[in-house]
XYZ file of C-alpha atoms in Angstrom:
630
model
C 69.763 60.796 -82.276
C 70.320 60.817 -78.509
C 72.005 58.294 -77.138
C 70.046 56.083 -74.835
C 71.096 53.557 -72.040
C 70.124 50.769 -74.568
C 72.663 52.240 -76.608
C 75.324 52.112 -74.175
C 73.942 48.822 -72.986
C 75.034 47.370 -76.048
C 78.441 49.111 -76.417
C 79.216 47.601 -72.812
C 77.982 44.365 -73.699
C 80.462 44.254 -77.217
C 83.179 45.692 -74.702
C 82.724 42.588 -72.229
C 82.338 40.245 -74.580
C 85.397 41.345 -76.503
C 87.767 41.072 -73.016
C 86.152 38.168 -72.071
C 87.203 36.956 -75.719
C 90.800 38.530 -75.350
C 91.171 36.900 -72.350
C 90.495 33.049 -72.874
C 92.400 33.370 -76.109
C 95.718 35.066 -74.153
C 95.960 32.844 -71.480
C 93.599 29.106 -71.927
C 94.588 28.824 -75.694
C 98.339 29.868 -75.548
C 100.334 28.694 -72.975
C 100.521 30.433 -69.495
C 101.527 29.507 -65.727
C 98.975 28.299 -63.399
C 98.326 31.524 -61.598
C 97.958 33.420 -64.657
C 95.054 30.909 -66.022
C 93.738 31.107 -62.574
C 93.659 35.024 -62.650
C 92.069 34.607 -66.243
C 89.624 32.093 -65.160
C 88.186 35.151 -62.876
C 88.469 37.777 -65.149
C 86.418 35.864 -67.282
C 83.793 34.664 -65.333
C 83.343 38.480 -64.225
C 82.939 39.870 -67.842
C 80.718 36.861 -69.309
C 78.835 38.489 -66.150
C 79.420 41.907 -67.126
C 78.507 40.539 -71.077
C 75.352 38.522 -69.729
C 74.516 41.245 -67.079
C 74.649 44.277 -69.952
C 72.939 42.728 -72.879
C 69.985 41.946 -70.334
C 69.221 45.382 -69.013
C 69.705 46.490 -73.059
C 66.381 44.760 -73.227
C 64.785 46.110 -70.371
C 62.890 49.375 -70.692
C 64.898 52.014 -68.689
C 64.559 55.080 -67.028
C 67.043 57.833 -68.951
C 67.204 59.723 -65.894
C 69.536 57.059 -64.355
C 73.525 57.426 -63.928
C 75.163 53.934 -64.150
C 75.360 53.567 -60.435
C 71.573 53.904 -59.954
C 70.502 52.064 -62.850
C 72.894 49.112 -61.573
C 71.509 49.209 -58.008
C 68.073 49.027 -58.456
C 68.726 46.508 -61.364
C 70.553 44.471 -58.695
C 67.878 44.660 -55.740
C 65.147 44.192 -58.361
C 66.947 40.807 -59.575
C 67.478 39.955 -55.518
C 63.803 40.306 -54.967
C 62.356 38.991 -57.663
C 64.327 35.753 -56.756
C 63.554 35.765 -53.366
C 59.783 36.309 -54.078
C 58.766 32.795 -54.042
C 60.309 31.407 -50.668
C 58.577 34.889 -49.321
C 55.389 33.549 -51.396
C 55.603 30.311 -49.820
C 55.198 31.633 -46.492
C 52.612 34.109 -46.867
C 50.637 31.031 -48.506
C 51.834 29.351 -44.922
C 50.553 32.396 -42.850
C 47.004 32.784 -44.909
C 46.350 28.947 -44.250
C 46.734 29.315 -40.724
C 46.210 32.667 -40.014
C 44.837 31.808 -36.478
C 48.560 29.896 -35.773
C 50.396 33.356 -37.175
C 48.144 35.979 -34.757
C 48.882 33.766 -31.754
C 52.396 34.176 -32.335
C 52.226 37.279 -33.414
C 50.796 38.338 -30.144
C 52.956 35.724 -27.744
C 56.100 37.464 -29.952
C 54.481 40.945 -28.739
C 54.010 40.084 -25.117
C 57.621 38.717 -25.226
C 59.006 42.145 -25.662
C 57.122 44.584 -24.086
C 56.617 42.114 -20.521
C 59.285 44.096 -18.634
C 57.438 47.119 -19.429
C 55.440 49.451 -16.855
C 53.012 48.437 -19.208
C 53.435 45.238 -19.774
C 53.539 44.235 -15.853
C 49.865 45.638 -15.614
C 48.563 44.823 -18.389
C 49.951 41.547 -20.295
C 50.812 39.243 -17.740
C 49.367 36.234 -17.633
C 48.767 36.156 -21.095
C 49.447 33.040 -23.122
C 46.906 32.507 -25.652
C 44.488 35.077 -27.635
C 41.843 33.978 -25.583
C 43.412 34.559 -22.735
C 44.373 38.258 -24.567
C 40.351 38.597 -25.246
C 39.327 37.672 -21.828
C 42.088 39.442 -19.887
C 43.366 42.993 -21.844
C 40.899 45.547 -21.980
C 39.644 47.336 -25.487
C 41.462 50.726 -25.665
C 41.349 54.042 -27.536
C 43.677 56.340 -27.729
C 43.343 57.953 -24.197
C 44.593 54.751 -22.788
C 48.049 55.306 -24.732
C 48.544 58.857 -24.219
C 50.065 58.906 -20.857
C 52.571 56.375 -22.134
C 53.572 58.223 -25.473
C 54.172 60.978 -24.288
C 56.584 59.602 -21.266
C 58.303 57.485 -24.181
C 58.768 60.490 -26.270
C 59.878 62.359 -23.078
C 62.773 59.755 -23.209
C 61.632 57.982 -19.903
C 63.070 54.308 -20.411
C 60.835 50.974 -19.760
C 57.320 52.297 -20.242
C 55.500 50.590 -22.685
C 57.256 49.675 -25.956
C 60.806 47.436 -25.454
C 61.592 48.377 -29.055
C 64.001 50.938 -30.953
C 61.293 53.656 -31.460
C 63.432 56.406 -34.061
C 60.198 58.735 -34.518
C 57.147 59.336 -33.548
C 54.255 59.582 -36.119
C 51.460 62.314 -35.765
C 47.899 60.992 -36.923
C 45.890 63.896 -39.407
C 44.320 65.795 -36.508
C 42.417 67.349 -38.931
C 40.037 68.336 -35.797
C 42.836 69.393 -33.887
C 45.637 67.859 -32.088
C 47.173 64.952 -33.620
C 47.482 61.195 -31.936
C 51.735 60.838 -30.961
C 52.652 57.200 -32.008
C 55.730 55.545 -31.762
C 56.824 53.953 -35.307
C 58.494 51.241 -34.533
C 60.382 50.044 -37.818
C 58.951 46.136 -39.171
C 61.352 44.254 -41.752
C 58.842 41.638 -42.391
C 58.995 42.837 -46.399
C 55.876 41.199 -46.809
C 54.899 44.758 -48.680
C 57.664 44.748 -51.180
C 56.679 41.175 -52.342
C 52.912 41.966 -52.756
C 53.850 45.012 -54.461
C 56.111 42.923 -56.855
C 53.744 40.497 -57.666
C 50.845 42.997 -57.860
C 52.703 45.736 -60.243
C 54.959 43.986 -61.891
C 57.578 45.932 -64.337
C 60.797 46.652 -65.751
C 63.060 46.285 -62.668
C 65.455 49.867 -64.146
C 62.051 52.207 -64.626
C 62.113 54.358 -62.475
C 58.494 56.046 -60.345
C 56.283 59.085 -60.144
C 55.821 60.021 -55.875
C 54.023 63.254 -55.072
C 55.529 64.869 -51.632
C 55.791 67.977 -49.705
C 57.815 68.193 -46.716
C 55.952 68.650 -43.438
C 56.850 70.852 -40.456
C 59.312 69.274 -38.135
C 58.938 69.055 -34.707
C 61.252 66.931 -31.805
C 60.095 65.191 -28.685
C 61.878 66.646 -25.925
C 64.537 63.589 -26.050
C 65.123 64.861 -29.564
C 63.163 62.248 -32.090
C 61.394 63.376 -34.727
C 57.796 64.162 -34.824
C 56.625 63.451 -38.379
C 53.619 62.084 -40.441
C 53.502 58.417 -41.233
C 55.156 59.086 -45.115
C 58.249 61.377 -44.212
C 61.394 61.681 -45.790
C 63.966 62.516 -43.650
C 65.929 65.576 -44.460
C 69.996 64.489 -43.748
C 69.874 60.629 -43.812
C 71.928 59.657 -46.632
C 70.089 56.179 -46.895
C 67.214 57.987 -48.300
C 68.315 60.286 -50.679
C 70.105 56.729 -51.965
C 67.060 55.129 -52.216
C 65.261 57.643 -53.596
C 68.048 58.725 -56.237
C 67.695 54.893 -57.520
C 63.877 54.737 -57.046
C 62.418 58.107 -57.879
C 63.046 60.433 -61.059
C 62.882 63.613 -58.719
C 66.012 64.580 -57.058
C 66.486 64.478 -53.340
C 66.266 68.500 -53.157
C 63.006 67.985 -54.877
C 61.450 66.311 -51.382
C 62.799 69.451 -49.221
C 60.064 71.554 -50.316
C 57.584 72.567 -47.926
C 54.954 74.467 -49.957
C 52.341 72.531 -51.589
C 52.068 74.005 -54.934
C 55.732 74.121 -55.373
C 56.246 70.410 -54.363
C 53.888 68.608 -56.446
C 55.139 71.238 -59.897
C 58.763 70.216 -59.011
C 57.817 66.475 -58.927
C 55.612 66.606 -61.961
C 58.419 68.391 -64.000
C 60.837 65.659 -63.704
C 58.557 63.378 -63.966
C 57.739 64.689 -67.674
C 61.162 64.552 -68.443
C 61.204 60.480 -68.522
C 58.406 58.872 -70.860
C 59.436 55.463 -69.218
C 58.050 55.958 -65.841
C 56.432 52.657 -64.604
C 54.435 53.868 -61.218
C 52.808 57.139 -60.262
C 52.347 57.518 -56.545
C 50.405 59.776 -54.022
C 49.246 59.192 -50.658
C 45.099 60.292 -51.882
C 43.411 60.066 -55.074
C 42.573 64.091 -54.645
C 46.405 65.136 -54.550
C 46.778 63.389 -58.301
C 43.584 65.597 -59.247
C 44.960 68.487 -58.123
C 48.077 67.796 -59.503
C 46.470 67.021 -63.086
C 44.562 70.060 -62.682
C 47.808 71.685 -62.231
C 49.303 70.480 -65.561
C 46.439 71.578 -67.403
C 46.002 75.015 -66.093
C 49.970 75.473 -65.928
C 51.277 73.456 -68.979
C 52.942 76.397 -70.721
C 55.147 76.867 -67.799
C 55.959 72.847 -67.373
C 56.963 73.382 -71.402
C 58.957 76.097 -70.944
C 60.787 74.786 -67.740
C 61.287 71.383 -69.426
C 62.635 73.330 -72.625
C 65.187 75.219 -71.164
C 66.166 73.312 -68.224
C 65.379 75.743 -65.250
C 63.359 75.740 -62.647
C 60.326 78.503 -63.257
C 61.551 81.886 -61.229
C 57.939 82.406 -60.197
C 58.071 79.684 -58.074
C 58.677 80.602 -54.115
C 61.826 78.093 -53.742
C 64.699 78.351 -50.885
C 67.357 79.524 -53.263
C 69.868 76.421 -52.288
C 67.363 74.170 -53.220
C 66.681 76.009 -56.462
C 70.407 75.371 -57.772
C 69.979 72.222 -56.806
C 66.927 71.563 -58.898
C 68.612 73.486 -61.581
C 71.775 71.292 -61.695
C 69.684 68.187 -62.210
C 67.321 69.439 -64.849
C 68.180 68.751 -67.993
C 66.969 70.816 -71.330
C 64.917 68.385 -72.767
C 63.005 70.369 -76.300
C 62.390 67.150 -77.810
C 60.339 66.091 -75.361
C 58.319 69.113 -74.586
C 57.594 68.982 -78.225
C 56.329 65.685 -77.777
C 54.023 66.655 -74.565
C 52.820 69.694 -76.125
C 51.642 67.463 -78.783
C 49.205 65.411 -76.135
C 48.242 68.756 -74.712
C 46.876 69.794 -77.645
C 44.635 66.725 -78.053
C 43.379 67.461 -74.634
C 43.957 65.659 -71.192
C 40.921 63.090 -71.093
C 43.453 60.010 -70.838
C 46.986 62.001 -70.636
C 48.331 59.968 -67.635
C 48.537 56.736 -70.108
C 49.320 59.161 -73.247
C 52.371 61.219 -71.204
C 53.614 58.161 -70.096
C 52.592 55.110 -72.174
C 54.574 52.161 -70.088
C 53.028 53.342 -67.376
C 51.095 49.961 -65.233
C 49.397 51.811 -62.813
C 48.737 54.830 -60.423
C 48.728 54.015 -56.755
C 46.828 55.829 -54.492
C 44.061 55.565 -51.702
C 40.565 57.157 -52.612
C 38.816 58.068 -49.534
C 36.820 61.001 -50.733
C 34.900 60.540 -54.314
C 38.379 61.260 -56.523
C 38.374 57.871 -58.673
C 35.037 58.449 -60.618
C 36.533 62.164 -61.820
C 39.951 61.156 -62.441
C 38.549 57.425 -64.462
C 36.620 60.379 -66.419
C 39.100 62.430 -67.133
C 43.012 62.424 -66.539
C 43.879 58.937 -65.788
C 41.041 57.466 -67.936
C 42.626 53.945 -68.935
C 45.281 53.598 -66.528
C 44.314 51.056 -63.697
C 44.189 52.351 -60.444
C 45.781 50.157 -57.519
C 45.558 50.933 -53.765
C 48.128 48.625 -52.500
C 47.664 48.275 -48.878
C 44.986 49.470 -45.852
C 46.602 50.747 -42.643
C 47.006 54.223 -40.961
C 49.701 55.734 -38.985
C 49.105 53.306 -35.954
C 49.282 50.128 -38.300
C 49.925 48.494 -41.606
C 46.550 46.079 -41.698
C 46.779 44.220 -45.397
C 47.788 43.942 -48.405
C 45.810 44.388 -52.084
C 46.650 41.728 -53.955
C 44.181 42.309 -56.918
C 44.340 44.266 -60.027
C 41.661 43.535 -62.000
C 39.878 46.363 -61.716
C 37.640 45.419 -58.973
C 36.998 47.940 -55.692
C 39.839 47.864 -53.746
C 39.888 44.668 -51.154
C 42.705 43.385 -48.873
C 43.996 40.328 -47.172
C 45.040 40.861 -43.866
C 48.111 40.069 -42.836
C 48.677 37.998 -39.942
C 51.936 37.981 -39.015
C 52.385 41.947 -38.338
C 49.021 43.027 -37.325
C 46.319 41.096 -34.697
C 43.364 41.805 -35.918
C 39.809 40.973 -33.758
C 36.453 42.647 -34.949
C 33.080 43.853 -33.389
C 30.002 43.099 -34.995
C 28.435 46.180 -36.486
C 25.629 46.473 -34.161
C 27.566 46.229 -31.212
C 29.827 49.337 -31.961
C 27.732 51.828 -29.475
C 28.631 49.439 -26.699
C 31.914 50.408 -24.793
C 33.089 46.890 -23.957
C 31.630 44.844 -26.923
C 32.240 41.050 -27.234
C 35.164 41.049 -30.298
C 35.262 38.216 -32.948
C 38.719 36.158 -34.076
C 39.151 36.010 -37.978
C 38.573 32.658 -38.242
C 34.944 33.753 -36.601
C 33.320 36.599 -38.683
C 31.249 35.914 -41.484
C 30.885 37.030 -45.337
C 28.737 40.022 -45.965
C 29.286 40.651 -41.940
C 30.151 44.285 -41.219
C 32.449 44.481 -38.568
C 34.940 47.858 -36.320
C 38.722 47.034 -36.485
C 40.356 45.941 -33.107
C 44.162 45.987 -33.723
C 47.308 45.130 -31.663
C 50.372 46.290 -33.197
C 54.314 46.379 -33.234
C 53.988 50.070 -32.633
C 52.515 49.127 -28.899
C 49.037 49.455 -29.251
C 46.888 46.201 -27.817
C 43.016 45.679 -28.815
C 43.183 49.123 -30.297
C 39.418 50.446 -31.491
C 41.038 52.254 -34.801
C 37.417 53.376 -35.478
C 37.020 51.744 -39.170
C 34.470 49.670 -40.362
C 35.362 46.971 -42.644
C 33.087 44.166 -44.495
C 34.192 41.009 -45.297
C 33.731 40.017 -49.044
C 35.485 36.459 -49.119
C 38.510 34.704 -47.997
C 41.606 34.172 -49.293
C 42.778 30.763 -48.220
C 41.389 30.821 -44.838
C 42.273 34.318 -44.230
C 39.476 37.060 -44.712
C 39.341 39.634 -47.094
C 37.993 43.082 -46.588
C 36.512 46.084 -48.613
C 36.500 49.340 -45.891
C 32.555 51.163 -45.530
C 33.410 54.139 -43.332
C 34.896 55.702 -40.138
C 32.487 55.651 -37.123
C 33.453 59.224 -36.915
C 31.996 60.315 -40.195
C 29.004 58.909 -39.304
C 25.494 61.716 -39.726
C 23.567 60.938 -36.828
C 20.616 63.200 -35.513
C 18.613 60.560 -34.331
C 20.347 57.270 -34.007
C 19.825 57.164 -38.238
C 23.634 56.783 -38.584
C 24.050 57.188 -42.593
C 27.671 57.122 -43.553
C 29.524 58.638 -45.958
C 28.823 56.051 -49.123
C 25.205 56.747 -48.548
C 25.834 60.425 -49.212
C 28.088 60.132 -51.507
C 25.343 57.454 -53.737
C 22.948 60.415 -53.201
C 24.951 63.031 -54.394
C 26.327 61.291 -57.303
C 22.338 60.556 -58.534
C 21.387 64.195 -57.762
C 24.387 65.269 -60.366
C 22.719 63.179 -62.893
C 19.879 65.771 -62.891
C 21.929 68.585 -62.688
C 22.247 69.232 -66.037
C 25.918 71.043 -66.833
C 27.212 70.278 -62.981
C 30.500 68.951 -62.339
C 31.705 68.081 -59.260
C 34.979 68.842 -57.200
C 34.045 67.822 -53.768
C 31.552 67.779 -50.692
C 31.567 67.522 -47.068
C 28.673 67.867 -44.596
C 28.017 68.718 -40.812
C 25.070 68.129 -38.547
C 22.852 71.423 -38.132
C 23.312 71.604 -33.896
C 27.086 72.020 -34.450
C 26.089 75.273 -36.186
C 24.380 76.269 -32.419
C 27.084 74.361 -30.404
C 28.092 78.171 -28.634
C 24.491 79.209 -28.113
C 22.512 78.388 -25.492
C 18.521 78.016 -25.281
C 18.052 78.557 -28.786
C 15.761 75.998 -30.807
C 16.776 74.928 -34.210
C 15.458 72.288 -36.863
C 17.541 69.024 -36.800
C 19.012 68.738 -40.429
C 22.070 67.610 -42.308
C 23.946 70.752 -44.408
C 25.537 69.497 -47.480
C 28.713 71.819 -48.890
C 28.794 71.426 -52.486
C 31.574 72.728 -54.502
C 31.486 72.599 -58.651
C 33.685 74.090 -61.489
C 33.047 77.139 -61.991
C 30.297 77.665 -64.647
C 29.045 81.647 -65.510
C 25.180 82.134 -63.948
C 25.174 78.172 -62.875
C 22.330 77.432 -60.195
C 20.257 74.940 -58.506
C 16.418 75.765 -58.305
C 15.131 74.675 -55.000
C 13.630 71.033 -56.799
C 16.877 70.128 -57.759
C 18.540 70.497 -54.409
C 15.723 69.000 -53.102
C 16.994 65.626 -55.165
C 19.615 64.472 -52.598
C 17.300 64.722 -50.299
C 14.464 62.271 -51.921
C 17.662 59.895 -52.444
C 18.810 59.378 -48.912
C 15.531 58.510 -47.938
C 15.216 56.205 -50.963
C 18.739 54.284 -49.630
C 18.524 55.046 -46.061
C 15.146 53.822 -44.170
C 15.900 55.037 -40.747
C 16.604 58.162 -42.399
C 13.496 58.213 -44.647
C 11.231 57.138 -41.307
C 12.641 60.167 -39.562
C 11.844 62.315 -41.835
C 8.276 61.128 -42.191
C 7.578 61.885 -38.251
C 9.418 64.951 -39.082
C 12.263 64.563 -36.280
C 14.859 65.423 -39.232
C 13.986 67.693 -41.384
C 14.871 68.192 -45.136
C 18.751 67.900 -45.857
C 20.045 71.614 -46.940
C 22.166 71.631 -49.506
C 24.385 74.575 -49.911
C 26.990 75.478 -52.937
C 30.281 77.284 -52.272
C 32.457 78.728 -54.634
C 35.597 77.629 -56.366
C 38.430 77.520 -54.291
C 36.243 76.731 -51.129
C 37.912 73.962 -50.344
C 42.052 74.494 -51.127
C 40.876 77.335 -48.343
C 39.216 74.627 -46.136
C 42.346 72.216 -46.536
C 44.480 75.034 -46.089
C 42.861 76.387 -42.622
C 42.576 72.643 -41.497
C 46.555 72.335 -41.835
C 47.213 76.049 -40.538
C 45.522 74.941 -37.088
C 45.730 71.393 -36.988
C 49.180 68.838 -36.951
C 48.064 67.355 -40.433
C 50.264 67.729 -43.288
C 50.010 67.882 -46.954
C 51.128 64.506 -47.505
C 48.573 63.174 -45.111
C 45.454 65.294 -45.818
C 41.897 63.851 -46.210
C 39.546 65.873 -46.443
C 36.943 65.228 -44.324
C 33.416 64.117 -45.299
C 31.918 65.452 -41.862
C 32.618 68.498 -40.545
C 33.204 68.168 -36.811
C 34.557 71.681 -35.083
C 32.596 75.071 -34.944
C 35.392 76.731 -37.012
C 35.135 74.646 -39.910
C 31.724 74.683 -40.171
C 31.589 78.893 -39.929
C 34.312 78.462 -42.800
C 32.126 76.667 -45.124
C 29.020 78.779 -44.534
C 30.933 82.167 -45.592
C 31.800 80.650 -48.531
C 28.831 79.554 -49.513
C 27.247 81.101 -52.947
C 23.702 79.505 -53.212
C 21.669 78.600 -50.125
């Protein structure tokens, strides 16, 4: 029988107890000098402790992967936060009463710092209220910034953010060159204590995160140029935290191909049934990294049986002893999985790892329904906050199963909103939180640590309720991923509705994902050439022998935008848009898409969404040469 940390819980418990014991017997009961019972008096206090502190975690479910010095650590900072959570409870209660009271000083706390600023002088002065901050500081995008970035990241002093800046993010870019934002670090720890309250688990299991490392580049004052998750590669505070956190070894997050990544992170994730989280940045990397066990789970067997990494797997070969060192031949276990295997993978996230409370991911692009159906059938899904790479927004604080919604959070992020209708408009009137309405939609205005100030972040939220007197959101689309021939503007849920009926009448069709582009982008390098105003719809499914769509069914998605959509269905009845073309491609279509997008683009792995609208020429040529069935 192997011996488990329960196991040695309990020995160390007996062996503190027992010295404890020695100790009040040697020195209380028989006579001793002063500073002998005084020395005693310590030593016991510090092994009831050690007695107390033992036979607890021997109760607690544990992560085997853990040495003692991890497995005390996060046992420690778990028992620290757990009873600081309600004073940290208290005030967020405080904040979400008067959220009004927390953006003003949010914003007067802002203005305070960055005043001295080139920026600040022309821009903020004179501010002292958030109306004055509506009336006075214009809305922005991100050509207003870009000047000032890039000085900041040139190392030029006093330009726009008075605040230790140690990297600069990189937005996706997925269309091309990526947004340069100063992170500026915020120790609020507002996140850790929804997260606590939210998840809620053992405080020694240990979690499940999904990485690859991105490219590298410095500013020319030498900071980092990264994506919003990055690990960094020689900071010894991370590879602590993630040695006490995560069941992959720090080696493990130096790997800069894809594949590799995600099979090195799986594999040691297999090796602990007691995993309590499993984490990735988008629902579509945990498909594809599902997809990956199942077509690959021979070679996760074998690797897990004899404790060695795979030699078919393109890894530097420093990194490879590393990996090697810390696997451990585990038969026992691979027994075990190849048990669940063989009853099939509808439901193997809960069966592989039964104490598992949740996934966490974000699901921008269609991924929940297919992984609910399959893999992580029965395991709750939580998406625990809504930001981007320019600012953390709110917070999730629900998991009952209900779509993903999110209190804002008024203390780190100013938040004003423009009424749907008044998007088009380049200097639109903006609404407070404590003025929007329920069932309103409503763009995202943000002002942030990270020095943006009534930032149009392009999002458009609803608001479903409040919490307290502070709203709560549910996000619709980007204004970017908007189709829009004719002023129609259907966003990417409508599509996504239409599709999902269509596949009802596509007898034998699964789904692996879609995007779409507007017909003129297809003549955008042509000139005097007349063409029918259409969407094109990319359809990719798993691969079925002599699978196709007759002309009728196609013609399904079609007949259900212009059942949900009636500017679209009006347009189409004047014939100004013509009938939606929807075209399949064939497997692989888009891994090649993502792949090309990250070749010429700053986006990352880690960061990747694929994206529902197609908006360069190069993309859309891509898509058409793969497609199978027109």
């Amino acid at each position: 029988m192997a011996v488990t940390w329960e196991h040695r819980c309990v020995l160390w418990a007996l062996a503190s107890a027992g010295f404890t014991a020695y100790v009040i017997n040697a020195y209380f009961i028989n006579d001793a000098t002063w500073l002998c019972r005084v020395a005693a008096g310590f030593l016991a206090i510090l092994g009831t402790l050690s007695s107390v502190t033992a036979f607890h975690i021997s109760t607690l479910r544990c992560s085997e992967s853990h040495s003692l010095k991890t497995l005390l650590l996060q046992y420690i900072l778990f028992q620290v936060a757990t009873l600081t959570t309600p004073f940290s409870l208290y005030k967020l209660k405080k904040l979400w009463k008067e959220p009004r009271k927390a953006q003003e000083k949010f914003l007067l706390k802002l203005i305070s710092r960055d005043a001295d600023t080139e920026y600040g002088r022309r821009y903020l002065t004179g501010i002292q209220s958030l109306q004055d901050f509506r009336d006075k500081h214009p809305l922005t995008k991100y050509d207003h910034y870009q000047d000032y970035f890039q000085r900041l990241a040139d190392g030029e002093k006093n330009v726009c953010v008075a605040a230790k800046v140690d990297r600069f993010g990189i937005s996706s870019g997925t269309t091309g060159k990526g947004k340069l934002i100063p992170m500026v670090y915020d120790d609020s720890g507002l996140g850790l204590v929804v997260a606590l309250q939210a998840v809620g688990s053992s405080p020694i299991q240990k979690i499940v995160g999904l990485y690859c490392k991105p490219a590298q580049k410095l500013t020319k004052s030498g900071l980092p140029i990264t994506p919003a998750v990055f690990v960094p590669e020689n900071s010894s505070s991370a590879e602590f935290m993630l040695s006490m956190l995560q069941n992959s070894p720090f080696s493990a997050f130096q790997i800069s191909t894809d594949f590799e990544a995600t099979y090195v992170h799986l594999l040691f994730a297999l090796n602990d049934k007691n995993i309590c989280m499993f984490y990735a940045p988008f629902a579509s990397q945990v498909y594809r990294a599902f997809s990956m066990l199942e077509d690959e789970q021979d070679m996760f067997l074998e690797d897990l049986s004899t404790g060695r990494i795979n030699p078919r797997l393109n890894i530097d070969a420093e990194i490879r002893r590393s990996l090697d060192a810390a696997l451990k031949a585990n038969p026992a276990r691979a027994d075990e999985l190849r048990a669940e295997f063989a009853r099939g993978f509808v439901g193997i996230l809960g069966r592989i790892w039964p104490h598992l409370n949740c996934f966490v991911t974000v699901d921008i692009s269609g991924y929940e329904q297919k992984l609910k159906a399959k893999y992580t059938k029965g395991t709750r899904l939580y998406t625990f906050a809504y930001g981007c790479t320019e600012g953390l927004l709110c917070f999730n604080l629900w998991m009952d199963g209900r779509p993903p919604q999110y209190v804002l959070s008024p203390s780190t992020t100013l938040t004003e909103f423009i009424p749907e209708d008044l998007s088009e408009e380049a200097n639109p009137k903006t609404l407070f939180l404590d003025e929007i309405e329920v069932g309103k939609r409503y763009e995202i205005v943000i002002t942030t640590v990270s020095g943006f100030y009534r930032y149009r972040m392009g999002d458009v939220v609803e608001v479903v309720g409040f919490h307290d007197n502070c709203p709560v959101i549910q996000v619709k689309y980007r204004t970017g991923e908007l189709l829009n021939l004719r002023s129609e503007k259907t966003d990417k849920l409508v599509v996504n509705n239409a599709i999902q009926e269509s596949l009802t009448s596509w007898q034998g069709a699964t789904l692996v994902d879609w995007t779409c582009a507007e017909s003129p982008l297809m003549y955008e390098d042509a000139e005097h050439v007349d063409f029918d105003m259409l969407y094109l719809l990319f359809i990719e499914l798993e691969s079925v022998d002599g699978f196709r769509l007759s002309e009728e069914q196609k013609s399904l998605f079609d007949q259900s935008l212009r059942k949900q959509h009636e500017f679209y269905d009006h347009y189409r009845q004047v014939g100004t848009i013509c009938e939606a073309r929807v075209m399949i491609v064939r497997p692989g279509s888009f891994k090649k898409l993502q792949d090309f997008i990250i070749a010429t683009s700053t986006a990352s792995y880690n960061q990747f969404k694929m994206p529902k609208k197609l908006r360069t020429k190069a993309t859309l040529d891509l898509m058409m040469k793969c497609v199978v069935d027109v």
